């Protein structure tokens, strides 16, 4: 189960609103959504949480580039919402690298092992067939398992100036959104949209 919310900082404190991510396909879409909720180009936080699996925070300060933190990149990679946050830049790879790899695989026919070509059957090496299967499963999700590091990823100091130090952020596991809101002094307003 997912929960997503926006917290926008104002002169009077934080304002919370729940948000639908159905029309959000990219980080740019999510950033635009945050900027629309901004008051006087002040800080807006977007929280996405998959119960007991992972959470992500996107921070937008005016026209600055968004800052991102994901608690568990591997878990997020298995989620369509997580894929929005796991950008090429965050993963440390060249922009569009995945599209290039997919195009090359299609060109040489690696995506269709049932084409009858004896050179593409896995008879040559049976030692790592389990690894091949795992990789194939992850390709369906759009991510190569080797390309997504396990554990936290992104800006670990994303909330440090707002009252949640890096060490505390890294220790959060379950019900993270409530704990973050509490540290920011926004627990009550967040509760109104939960």
Coordinates of C-alpha atoms in Angstrom, one line a residue:
X1 CA 0.0 0.0 0.0
X2 CA 1.3 3.4 -1.0
X3 CA 0.8 6.8 0.6
X4 CA 1.9 10.1 -0.9
X5 CA 1.7 13.6 0.5
X6 CA 3.0 17.1 0.0
X7 CA 4.2 19.3 2.8
X8 CA 4.6 23.0 1.8
X9 CA 6.3 25.4 4.2
X10 CA 4.6 28.7 4.8
X11 CA 5.1 31.7 7.1
X12 CA 2.6 30.0 9.4
X13 CA 4.2 26.6 9.4
X14 CA 3.6 23.5 7.2
X15 CA 0.5 22.9 5.1
X16 CA -0.2 19.3 4.1
X17 CA -2.1 17.7 1.2
X18 CA -2.4 14.2 0.0
X19 CA -1.5 13.8 -3.6
X20 CA -2.4 11.4 -6.4
X21 CA 0.5 10.1 -8.4
X22 CA -1.6 8.5 -11.2
X23 CA -0.6 11.3 -13.7
X24 CA 3.0 11.5 -12.5
X25 CA 5.4 9.6 -14.8
X26 CA 8.7 11.4 -14.3
X27 CA 10.6 13.3 -11.7
X28 CA 9.9 16.4 -13.7
X29 CA 6.2 15.8 -13.3
X30 CA 6.6 15.3 -9.6
X31 CA 8.7 18.5 -9.3
X32 CA 6.1 20.5 -11.2
X33 CA 3.4 19.2 -8.8
X34 CA 5.5 20.3 -5.8
X35 CA 6.2 23.8 -7.3
X36 CA 2.4 24.2 -7.8
X37 CA 1.9 23.7 -4.1
X38 CA 4.7 26.1 -3.1
X39 CA 3.9 29.3 -1.3
X40 CA 6.3 32.1 -2.4
X41 CA 8.8 29.5 -3.8
X42 CA 9.4 28.1 -0.3
X43 CA 10.3 24.5 0.5
X44 CA 8.0 21.7 -0.6
X45 CA 8.5 18.1 0.4
X46 CA 7.0 15.2 -1.4
X47 CA 6.7 12.0 0.6
X48 CA 6.1 8.6 -1.0
X49 CA 5.9 5.6 1.2
X50 CA 5.3 1.9 0.5
X51 CA 4.2 0.3 3.7
X52 CA 7.1 -1.6 5.4
X53 CA 9.2 -1.6 2.2
X54 CA 10.7 1.8 1.4
X55 CA 10.1 5.6 1.5
X56 CA 11.3 8.5 -0.6
X57 CA 11.5 12.2 0.0
X58 CA 11.8 14.8 -2.8
X59 CA 12.6 18.3 -1.7
X60 CA 12.0 21.3 -4.0
X61 CA 13.2 24.7 -3.0
X62 CA 12.0 27.3 -5.5
X63 CA 13.6 26.8 -8.9
X64 CA 16.5 24.7 -7.6
X65 CA 16.9 21.2 -8.8
X66 CA 15.0 18.7 -6.7
X67 CA 16.9 16.8 -4.0
X68 CA 16.0 13.1 -3.5
X69 CA 16.4 10.5 -0.8
X70 CA 15.3 6.9 -1.1
X71 CA 15.5 4.6 2.0
X72 CA 16.0 1.4 0.0
X73 CA 16.9 1.7 -3.6
X74 CA 16.5 -2.0 -4.4
X75 CA 12.9 -2.1 -3.0
X76 CA 12.0 1.2 -4.7
X77 CA 13.3 -0.2 -8.0
X78 CA 10.5 -2.8 -7.9
X79 CA 7.9 0.0 -7.7
X80 CA 6.6 2.2 -10.4
X81 CA 6.7 5.2 -8.0
X82 CA 10.2 4.3 -7.0
X83 CA 11.3 4.3 -10.6
X84 CA 10.3 7.9 -10.8
X85 CA 12.8 8.8 -8.0
X86 CA 15.6 6.5 -9.2
X87 CA 16.9 8.8 -12.0
X88 CA 20.0 8.1 -14.0
X89 CA 21.8 10.9 -12.1
X90 CA 20.9 9.4 -8.7
X91 CA 22.1 6.0 -9.8
X92 CA 25.3 7.5 -11.2
X93 CA 24.9 6.5 -14.8
X94 CA 24.8 8.4 -18.0
X95 CA 21.4 9.8 -18.9
X96 CA 19.6 7.6 -21.4
X97 CA 22.0 4.7 -20.7
X98 CA 19.1 2.3 -20.1
X99 CA 17.5 3.2 -23.4
X100 CA 20.7 2.6 -25.2
X101 CA 21.2 -0.8 -23.6
X102 CA 17.6 -1.8 -24.5
X103 CA 18.1 -0.6 -28.1
X104 CA 21.3 -2.6 -28.4
X105 CA 19.7 -5.8 -26.9
X106 CA 16.8 -5.5 -29.4
X107 CA 19.2 -5.0 -32.3
X108 CA 21.2 -8.2 -31.5
X109 CA 18.1 -10.1 -30.5
X110 CA 19.0 -10.7 -26.9
X111 CA 15.4 -10.0 -25.7
X112 CA 14.0 -13.0 -27.7
X113 CA 15.9 -16.2 -26.7
X114 CA 13.1 -18.3 -28.4
X115 CA 14.0 -17.2 -31.9
X116 CA 15.5 -20.6 -32.6
X117 CA 19.0 -19.3 -33.0
X118 CA 21.3 -22.0 -31.4
X119 CA 23.9 -19.4 -30.6
X120 CA 21.6 -17.6 -28.1
X121 CA 20.6 -20.7 -26.1
X122 CA 22.2 -20.9 -22.6
X123 CA 23.7 -24.4 -23.3
X124 CA 27.3 -23.0 -23.2
X125 CA 27.3 -22.1 -19.5
X126 CA 25.1 -23.6 -16.9
X127 CA 26.9 -22.3 -13.9
X128 CA 25.1 -19.0 -13.5
X129 CA 21.6 -19.8 -14.9
X130 CA 20.1 -18.5 -11.6
X131 CA 21.8 -15.2 -12.1
X132 CA 20.5 -15.0 -15.6
X133 CA 17.0 -15.6 -14.4
X134 CA 17.3 -13.0 -11.7
X135 CA 18.6 -10.5 -14.3
X136 CA 15.7 -11.3 -16.7
X137 CA 13.2 -10.7 -13.9
X138 CA 14.7 -7.4 -13.0
X139 CA 14.8 -6.3 -16.7
X140 CA 11.0 -6.6 -16.7
X141 CA 11.0 -3.9 -14.0
X142 CA 13.2 -1.7 -16.1
X143 CA 16.3 -2.0 -13.8
X144 CA 19.4 -4.1 -13.9
X145 CA 20.0 -5.5 -10.4
X146 CA 23.7 -4.5 -10.7
X147 CA 22.7 -0.9 -11.5
X148 CA 20.7 -0.4 -8.3
X149 CA 22.6 -0.4 -5.0
X150 CA 21.0 -1.9 -1.9
X151 CA 20.1 0.4 0.9
X152 CA 19.7 4.2 1.1
X153 CA 20.4 6.3 -1.9
X154 CA 20.5 10.0 -2.5
X155 CA 20.9 13.2 -0.4
X156 CA 21.1 12.0 3.2
X157 CA 21.2 15.6 4.5
X158 CA 18.0 16.5 2.7
X159 CA 16.1 17.3 5.9
X160 CA 19.1 18.2 8.2
X161 CA 18.3 22.0 8.2
X162 CA 14.7 21.3 8.9
X163 CA 15.2 19.3 12.1
X164 CA 16.0 15.7 11.0
X165 CA 19.8 15.0 11.1
X166 CA 21.4 12.6 8.6
X167 CA 22.0 9.9 11.2
X168 CA 18.3 9.8 12.3
X169 CA 17.1 9.8 8.7
X170 CA 19.2 6.7 7.9
X171 CA 17.8 4.9 10.9
X172 CA 14.1 5.3 9.9
X173 CA 12.5 2.1 8.7
X174 CA 8.7 1.8 9.3
X175 CA 6.2 4.6 9.6
X176 CA 9.0 6.9 8.5
X177 CA 6.6 9.6 7.2
X178 CA 5.1 10.1 10.7
X179 CA 8.5 10.3 12.3
X180 CA 9.8 12.8 9.7
X181 CA 6.7 15.0 10.1
X182 CA 7.1 14.9 13.9
X183 CA 10.7 16.0 13.6
X184 CA 9.6 18.9 11.3
X185 CA 6.8 19.9 13.6
X186 CA 4.2 18.9 11.0
X187 CA 2.8 15.8 12.6
X188 CA -0.7 17.3 13.2
X189 CA -1.1 18.7 9.7
X190 CA 0.1 15.4 8.1
X191 CA -2.3 13.4 10.2
X192 CA -5.2 15.4 8.6
X193 CA -4.4 14.0 5.2
X194 CA -3.6 10.4 6.2

